[in-house]
């Protein structure tokens, strides 16, 4: 199906483990984003990518790593998960940087670090 | 970094009532967006605003881009139970692709 999909939808991991959240979009959008959503903070940008092999930090990048070897995929890796990284993670994509282009969001991944 | 103050944080209303929420920014934005998030889903775009002073409607929803470019509001008329959810404002700066989001307004509609 066309669109933007995240996997897994739910994940429980232990402190210190590495975990990767996947994001795949079928529109060939240039821009992709990772946000985390926490109560009282809204959506905060972790990392974003303007194109394959181009990534940049957002507002809260510490503890996260991203890569973008292919336009359609933008995985987010927690190298050593901490409890403070328990959150709902959203991936989004956008055609380009112009003001009048909409960002589409995936359904989210609920991550719990125990 | 930029801050978006969204208010109110939550609203409890009766079906049929009108709703108003707003966002203010410490910086100037060239785009204001309003999203709705249903439980367990990602945000979905409701209205996009690209010009200062612009007033745009989408069904029962109306949003305005403030003249100062530092604020925006969203009105929902004649609310219905399916309006329940979290509403987010988001702004984009003059340059760059990053969106800054407000903290959200949790709307509850009692039948």
PDB file of N, CA and C in Angstrom, chain A residues 69-113:
ATOM      1  N   UNK A  69      20.243   5.546   3.495  1.00  0.00           N
ATOM      2  CA  UNK A  69      20.937   5.036   2.328  1.00  0.00           C
ATOM      3  C   UNK A  69      20.026   5.002   1.108  1.00  0.00           C
ATOM      4  N   UNK A  70      18.726   4.892   1.336  1.00  0.00           N
ATOM      5  CA  UNK A  70      17.754   4.911   0.246  1.00  0.00           C
ATOM      6  C   UNK A  70      16.700   5.969   0.532  1.00  0.00           C
ATOM      7  N   UNK A  71      16.194   6.598  -0.507  1.00  0.00           N
ATOM      8  CA  UNK A  71      15.215   7.670  -0.341  1.00  0.00           C
ATOM      9  C   UNK A  71      14.006   7.227   0.469  1.00  0.00           C
ATOM     10  N   UNK A  72      13.576   5.991   0.278  1.00  0.00           N
ATOM     11  CA  UNK A  72      12.313   5.560   0.871  1.00  0.00           C
ATOM     12  C   UNK A  72      12.416   5.125   2.325  1.00  0.00           C
ATOM     13  N   UNK A  73      13.615   4.932   2.841  1.00  0.00           N
ATOM     14  CA  UNK A  73      13.767   4.417   4.206  1.00  0.00           C
ATOM     15  C   UNK A  73      14.546   5.384   5.086  1.00  0.00           C
ATOM     16  N   UNK A  74      14.119   5.474   6.335  1.00  0.00           N
ATOM     17  CA  UNK A  74      14.777   6.394   7.271  1.00  0.00           C
ATOM     18  C   UNK A  74      14.738   5.765   8.658  1.00  0.00           C
ATOM     19  N   UNK A  75      15.600   4.801   8.939  1.00  0.00           N
ATOM     20  CA  UNK A  75      15.580   4.144  10.248  1.00  0.00           C
ATOM     21  C   UNK A  75      16.161   5.014  11.354  1.00  0.00           C
ATOM     22  N   UNK A  76      15.605   4.860  12.531  1.00  0.00           N
ATOM     23  CA  UNK A  76      16.069   5.565  13.729  1.00  0.00           C
ATOM     24  C   UNK A  76      16.584   4.522  14.717  1.00  0.00           C
ATOM     25  N   UNK A  77      17.821   4.679  15.161  1.00  0.00           N
ATOM     26  CA  UNK A  77      18.437   3.721  16.078  1.00  0.00           C
ATOM     27  C   UNK A  77      18.733   4.365  17.418  1.00  0.00           C
ATOM     28  N   UNK A  78      18.300   3.683  18.463  1.00  0.00           N
ATOM     29  CA  UNK A  78      18.695   4.050  19.816  1.00  0.00           C
ATOM     30  C   UNK A  78      19.861   3.135  20.156  1.00  0.00           C
ATOM     31  N   UNK A  79      21.045   3.702  20.280  1.00  0.00           N
ATOM     32  CA  UNK A  79      22.242   2.878  20.412  1.00  0.00           C
ATOM     33  C   UNK A  79      22.295   2.152  21.746  1.00  0.00           C
ATOM     34  N   UNK A  80      21.863   2.808  22.794  1.00  0.00           N
ATOM     35  CA  UNK A  80      21.831   2.221  24.129  1.00  0.00           C
ATOM     36  C   UNK A  80      20.619   2.810  24.843  1.00  0.00           C
ATOM     37  N   UNK A  81      19.495   2.130  24.724  1.00  0.00           N
ATOM     38  CA  UNK A  81      18.220   2.691  25.165  1.00  0.00           C
ATOM     39  C   UNK A  81      18.227   3.055  26.647  1.00  0.00           C
ATOM     40  N   UNK A  82      17.616   4.182  26.950  1.00  0.00           N
ATOM     41  CA  UNK A  82      17.433   4.620  28.345  1.00  0.00           C
ATOM     42  C   UNK A  82      15.940   4.814  28.608  1.00  0.00           C
ATOM     43  N   UNK A  83      15.572   4.818  29.880  1.00  0.00           N
ATOM     44  CA  UNK A  83      14.158   4.944  30.224  1.00  0.00           C
ATOM     45  C   UNK A  83      13.584   6.283  29.755  1.00  0.00           C
ATOM     46  N   UNK A  84      14.430   7.287  29.694  1.00  0.00           N
ATOM     47  CA  UNK A  84      13.944   8.595  29.234  1.00  0.00           C
ATOM     48  C   UNK A  84      13.577   8.590  27.750  1.00  0.00           C
ATOM     49  N   UNK A  85      13.942   7.528  27.060  1.00  0.00           N
ATOM     50  CA  UNK A  85      13.586   7.409  25.656  1.00  0.00           C
ATOM     51  C   UNK A  85      12.268   6.669  25.447  1.00  0.00           C
ATOM     52  N   UNK A  86      11.620   6.305  26.541  1.00  0.00           N
ATOM     53  CA  UNK A  86      10.260   5.785  26.444  1.00  0.00           C
ATOM     54  C   UNK A  86       9.379   6.894  25.893  1.00  0.00           C
ATOM     55  N   UNK A  87       8.710   6.620  24.774  1.00  0.00           N
ATOM     56  CA  UNK A  87       7.968   7.674  24.098  1.00  0.00           C
ATOM     57  C   UNK A  87       7.207   7.057  22.926  1.00  0.00           C
ATOM     58  N   UNK A  88       6.438   7.890  22.261  1.00  0.00           N
ATOM     59  CA  UNK A  88       5.837   7.511  20.986  1.00  0.00           C
ATOM     60  C   UNK A  88       6.622   8.231  19.901  1.00  0.00           C
ATOM     61  N   UNK A  89       7.101   7.470  18.930  1.00  0.00           N
ATOM     62  CA  UNK A  89       7.940   8.016  17.874  1.00  0.00           C
ATOM     63  C   UNK A  89       7.155   8.065  16.559  1.00  0.00           C
ATOM     64  N   UNK A  90       7.233   9.223  15.930  1.00  0.00           N
ATOM     65  CA  UNK A  90       6.548   9.407  14.654  1.00  0.00           C
ATOM     66  C   UNK A  90       7.546   9.753  13.569  1.00  0.00           C
ATOM     67  N   UNK A  91       7.356   9.084  12.452  1.00  0.00           N
ATOM     68  CA  UNK A  91       8.105   9.400  11.251  1.00  0.00           C
ATOM     69  C   UNK A  91       7.195  10.222  10.344  1.00  0.00           C
ATOM     70  N   UNK A  92       7.777  11.151   9.601  1.00  0.00           N
ATOM     71  CA  UNK A  92       6.998  11.954   8.668  1.00  0.00           C
ATOM     72  C   UNK A  92       7.808  12.164   7.403  1.00  0.00           C
ATOM     73  N   UNK A  93       7.115  12.444   6.315  1.00  0.00           N
ATOM     74  CA  UNK A  93       7.803  12.745   5.063  1.00  0.00           C
ATOM     75  C   UNK A  93       7.132  13.921   4.378  1.00  0.00           C
ATOM     76  N   UNK A  94       7.917  14.560   3.525  1.00  0.00           N
ATOM     77  CA  UNK A  94       7.448  15.767   2.852  1.00  0.00           C
ATOM     78  C   UNK A  94       8.121  15.828   1.492  1.00  0.00           C
ATOM     79  N   UNK A  95       7.408  16.357   0.490  1.00  0.00           N
ATOM     80  CA  UNK A  95       7.939  16.355  -0.866  1.00  0.00           C
ATOM     81  C   UNK A  95       9.246  17.132  -0.960  1.00  0.00           C
ATOM     82  N   UNK A  96       9.204  18.394  -0.497  1.00  0.00           N
ATOM     83  CA  UNK A  96      10.433  19.181  -0.505  1.00  0.00           C
ATOM     84  C   UNK A  96      10.338  20.258   0.567  1.00  0.00           C
ATOM     85  N   UNK A  97      11.240  21.208   0.540  1.00  0.00           N
ATOM     86  CA  UNK A  97      11.333  22.178   1.616  1.00  0.00           C
ATOM     87  C   UNK A  97      10.431  23.387   1.418  1.00  0.00           C
ATOM     88  N   UNK A  98       9.735  23.429   0.276  1.00  0.00           N
ATOM     89  CA  UNK A  98       8.912  24.600   0.044  1.00  0.00           C
ATOM     90  C   UNK A  98       7.819  24.718   1.104  1.00  0.00           C
ATOM     91  N   UNK A  99       7.393  25.935   1.325  1.00  0.00           N
ATOM     92  CA  UNK A  99       6.440  26.180   2.396  1.00  0.00           C
ATOM     93  C   UNK A  99       5.114  25.475   2.159  1.00  0.00           C
ATOM     94  N   UNK A 100       4.708  25.347   0.905  1.00  0.00           N
ATOM     95  CA  UNK A 100       3.364  24.843   0.647  1.00  0.00           C
ATOM     96  C   UNK A 100       3.342  23.347   0.366  1.00  0.00           C
ATOM     97  N   UNK A 101       4.170  22.608   1.073  1.00  0.00           N
ATOM     98  CA  UNK A 101       4.117  21.158   0.919  1.00  0.00           C
ATOM     99  C   UNK A 101       3.820  20.531   2.271  1.00  0.00           C
ATOM    100  N   UNK A 102       2.869  19.649   2.252  1.00  0.00           N
ATOM    101  CA  UNK A 102       2.371  19.047   3.480  1.00  0.00           C
ATOM    102  C   UNK A 102       3.300  17.957   3.978  1.00  0.00           C
ATOM    103  N   UNK A 103       3.387  17.796   5.293  1.00  0.00           N
ATOM    104  CA  UNK A 103       4.104  16.679   5.907  1.00  0.00           C
ATOM    105  C   UNK A 103       3.093  15.607   6.280  1.00  0.00           C
ATOM    106  N   UNK A 104       3.370  14.369   5.885  1.00  0.00           N
ATOM    107  CA  UNK A 104       2.503  13.231   6.198  1.00  0.00           C
ATOM    108  C   UNK A 104       3.177  12.385   7.269  1.00  0.00           C
ATOM    109  N   UNK A 105       2.385  11.952   8.219  1.00  0.00           N
ATOM    110  CA  UNK A 105       2.911  11.208   9.353  1.00  0.00           C
ATOM    111  C   UNK A 105       2.546   9.729   9.277  1.00  0.00           C
ATOM    112  N   UNK A 106       3.450   8.904   9.799  1.00  0.00           N
ATOM    113  CA  UNK A 106       3.138   7.505  10.016  1.00  0.00           C
ATOM    114  C   UNK A 106       2.264   7.342  11.243  1.00  0.00           C
ATOM    115  N   UNK A 107       1.925   6.091  11.554  1.00  0.00           N
ATOM    116  CA  UNK A 107       1.008   5.814  12.666  1.00  0.00           C
ATOM    117  C   UNK A 107       1.706   5.796  14.010  1.00  0.00           C
ATOM    118  N   UNK A 108       3.009   5.832  14.010  1.00  0.00           N
ATOM    119  CA  UNK A 108       3.742   5.904  15.266  1.00  0.00           C
ATOM    120  C   UNK A 108       4.224   4.557  15.769  1.00  0.00           C
ATOM    121  N   UNK A 109       5.288   4.600  16.556  1.00  0.00           N
ATOM    122  CA  UNK A 109       5.815   3.430  17.263  1.00  0.00           C
ATOM    123  C   UNK A 109       5.856   3.780  18.739  1.00  0.00           C
ATOM    124  N   UNK A 110       5.154   2.979  19.524  1.00  0.00           N
ATOM    125  CA  UNK A 110       5.182   3.195  20.972  1.00  0.00           C
ATOM    126  C   UNK A 110       6.305   2.358  21.557  1.00  0.00           C
ATOM    127  N   UNK A 111       7.331   3.035  22.068  1.00  0.00           N
ATOM    128  CA  UNK A 111       8.507   2.362  22.626  1.00  0.00           C
ATOM    129  C   UNK A 111       8.532   2.504  24.135  1.00  0.00           C
ATOM    130  N   UNK A 112       8.698   1.384  24.791  1.00  0.00           N
ATOM    131  CA  UNK A 112       8.844   1.368  26.247  1.00  0.00           C
ATOM    132  C   UNK A 112      10.195   0.773  26.594  1.00  0.00           C
ATOM    133  N   UNK A 113      10.966   1.518  27.371  1.00  0.00           N
ATOM    134  CA  UNK A 113      12.277   1.048  27.816  1.00  0.00           C
ATOM    135  C   UNK A 113      12.176   0.725  29.299  1.00  0.00           C
TER     136      UNK A 113
END
